[in-house]
Tab-separated table of C-alpha atoms in Angstrom:
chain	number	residue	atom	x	y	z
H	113	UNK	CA	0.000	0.000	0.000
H	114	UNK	CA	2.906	2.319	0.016
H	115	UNK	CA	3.566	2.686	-3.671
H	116	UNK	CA	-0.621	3.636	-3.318
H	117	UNK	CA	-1.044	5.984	-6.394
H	118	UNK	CA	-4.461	6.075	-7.361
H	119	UNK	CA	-7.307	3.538	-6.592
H	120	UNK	CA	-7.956	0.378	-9.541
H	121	UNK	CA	-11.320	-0.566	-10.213
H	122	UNK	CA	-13.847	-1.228	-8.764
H	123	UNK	CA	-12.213	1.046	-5.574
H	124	UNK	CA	-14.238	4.473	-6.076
H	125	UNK	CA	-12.028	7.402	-6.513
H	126	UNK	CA	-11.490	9.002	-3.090
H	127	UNK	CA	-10.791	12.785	-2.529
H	128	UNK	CA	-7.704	13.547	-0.905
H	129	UNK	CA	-7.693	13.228	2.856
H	130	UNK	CA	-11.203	10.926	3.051
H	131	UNK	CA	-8.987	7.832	3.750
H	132	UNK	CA	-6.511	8.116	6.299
H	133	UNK	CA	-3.685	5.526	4.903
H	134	UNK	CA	-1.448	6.274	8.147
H	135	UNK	CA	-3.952	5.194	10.405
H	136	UNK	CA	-5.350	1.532	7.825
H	137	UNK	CA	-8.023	-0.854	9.458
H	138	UNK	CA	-6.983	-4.293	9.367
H	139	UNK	CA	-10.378	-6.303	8.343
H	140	UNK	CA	-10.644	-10.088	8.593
H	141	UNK	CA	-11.970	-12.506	5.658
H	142	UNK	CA	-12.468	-16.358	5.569
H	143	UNK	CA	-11.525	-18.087	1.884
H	144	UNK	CA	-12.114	-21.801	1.294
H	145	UNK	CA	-9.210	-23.709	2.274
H	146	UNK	CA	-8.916	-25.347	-1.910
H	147	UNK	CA	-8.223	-21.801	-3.177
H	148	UNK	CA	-5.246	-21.388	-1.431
H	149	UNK	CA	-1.639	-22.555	-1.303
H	150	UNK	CA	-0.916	-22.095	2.592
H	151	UNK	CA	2.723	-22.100	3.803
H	152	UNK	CA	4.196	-22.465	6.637
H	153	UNK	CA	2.076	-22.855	9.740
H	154	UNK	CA	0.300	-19.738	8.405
H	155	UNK	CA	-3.178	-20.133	10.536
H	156	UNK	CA	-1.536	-20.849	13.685
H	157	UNK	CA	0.407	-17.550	12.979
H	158	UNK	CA	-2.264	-15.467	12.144
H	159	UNK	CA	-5.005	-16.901	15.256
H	160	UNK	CA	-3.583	-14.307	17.541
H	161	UNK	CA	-3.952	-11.422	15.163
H	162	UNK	CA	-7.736	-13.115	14.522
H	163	UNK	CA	-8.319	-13.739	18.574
H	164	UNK	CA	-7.468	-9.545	18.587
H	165	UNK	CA	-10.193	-9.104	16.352
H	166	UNK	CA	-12.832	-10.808	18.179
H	167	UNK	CA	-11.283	-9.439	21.516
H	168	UNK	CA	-11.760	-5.880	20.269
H	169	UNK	CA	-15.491	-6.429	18.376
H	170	UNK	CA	-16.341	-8.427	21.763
H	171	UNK	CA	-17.264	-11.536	20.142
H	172	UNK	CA	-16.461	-14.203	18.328
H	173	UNK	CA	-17.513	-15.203	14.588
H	174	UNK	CA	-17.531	-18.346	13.666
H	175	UNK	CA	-15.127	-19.455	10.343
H	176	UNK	CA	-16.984	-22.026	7.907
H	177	UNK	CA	-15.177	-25.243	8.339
H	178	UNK	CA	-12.787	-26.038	5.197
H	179	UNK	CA	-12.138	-22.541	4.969
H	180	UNK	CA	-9.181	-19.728	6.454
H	181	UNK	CA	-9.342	-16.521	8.214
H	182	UNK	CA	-7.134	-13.810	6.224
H	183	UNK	CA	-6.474	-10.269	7.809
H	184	UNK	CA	-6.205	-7.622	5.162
H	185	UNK	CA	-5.989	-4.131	4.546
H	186	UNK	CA	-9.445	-2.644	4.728
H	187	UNK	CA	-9.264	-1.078	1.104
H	188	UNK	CA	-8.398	-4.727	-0.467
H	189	UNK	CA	-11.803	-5.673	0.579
H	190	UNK	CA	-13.782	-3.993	-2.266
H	191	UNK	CA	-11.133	-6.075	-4.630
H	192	UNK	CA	-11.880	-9.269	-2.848
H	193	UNK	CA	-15.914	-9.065	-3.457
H	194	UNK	CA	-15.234	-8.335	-6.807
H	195	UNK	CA	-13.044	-10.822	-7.745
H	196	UNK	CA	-13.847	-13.786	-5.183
H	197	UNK	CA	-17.036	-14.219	-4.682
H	198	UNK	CA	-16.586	-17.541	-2.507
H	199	UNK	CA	-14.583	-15.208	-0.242
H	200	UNK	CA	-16.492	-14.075	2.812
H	201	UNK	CA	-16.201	-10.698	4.175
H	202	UNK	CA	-17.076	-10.256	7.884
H	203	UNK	CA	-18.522	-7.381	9.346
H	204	UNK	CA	-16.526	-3.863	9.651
H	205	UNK	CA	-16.247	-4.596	13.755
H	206	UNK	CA	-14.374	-7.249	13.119
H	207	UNK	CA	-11.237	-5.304	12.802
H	208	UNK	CA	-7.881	-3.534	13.931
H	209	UNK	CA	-6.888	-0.250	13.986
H	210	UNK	CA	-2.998	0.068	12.541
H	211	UNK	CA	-0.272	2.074	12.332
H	212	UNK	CA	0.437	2.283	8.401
H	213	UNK	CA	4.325	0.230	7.703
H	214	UNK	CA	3.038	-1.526	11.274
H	215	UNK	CA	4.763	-5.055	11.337
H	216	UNK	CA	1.760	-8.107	12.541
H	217	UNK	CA	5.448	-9.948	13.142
H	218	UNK	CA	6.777	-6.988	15.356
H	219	UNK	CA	4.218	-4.878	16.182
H	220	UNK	CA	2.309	-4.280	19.190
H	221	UNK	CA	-1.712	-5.007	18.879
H	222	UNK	CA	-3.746	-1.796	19.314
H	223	UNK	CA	-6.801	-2.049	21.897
């Protein structure tokens, strides 16, 4: 999202200053497990980042079975209905508030 120059279909145009890219929402999707190519232990990785998200919204959601919870940037989420409908999007309280160039690795969880 740094090299952000101007917003791709279907992303509406936005005016300068409406979205606050130093301050991105981190917004959680599930995708069935068959349309991906997981590495590593990548779920087990990303459960504390997803247990943040639930902690925050102050409940859980439950994930379809066969499929895997993805964190990403709140403006890929537009993209993601668009191009993978299979994809479910959960709702906006279901979220974390960043830092923009915030590591998940390194970085301290907002409350």
């Amino acid at each position: 999202m740094h090299k952000l120059r101007y917003f791709l279909p279907p992303l509406p145009d936005f005016a300068p200053g409406i979205t606050d890219l130093y301050h991105p929402r981190l917004r959680l999707i599930a995708v069935p497990r068959d349309n991906l190519h997981i590495t590593y232990d990548f779920e087990s990785l990303v459960q504390p980042v997803v247990d943040a998200m639930f902690k925050k919204a102050g409940r859980d959601v439950q994930i379809q079975e066969n499929y895997v919870a993805v964190p990403v940037h709140e403006l890929q989420v537009t993209h993601i209905q668009d191009k993978f409908k299979e994809a479910e999007i959960y709702p906006e309280d279901i979220s974390l508030d960043l830092f923009a160039q915030q590591s998940l690795r390194w970085g301290d969880l907002l409350e």
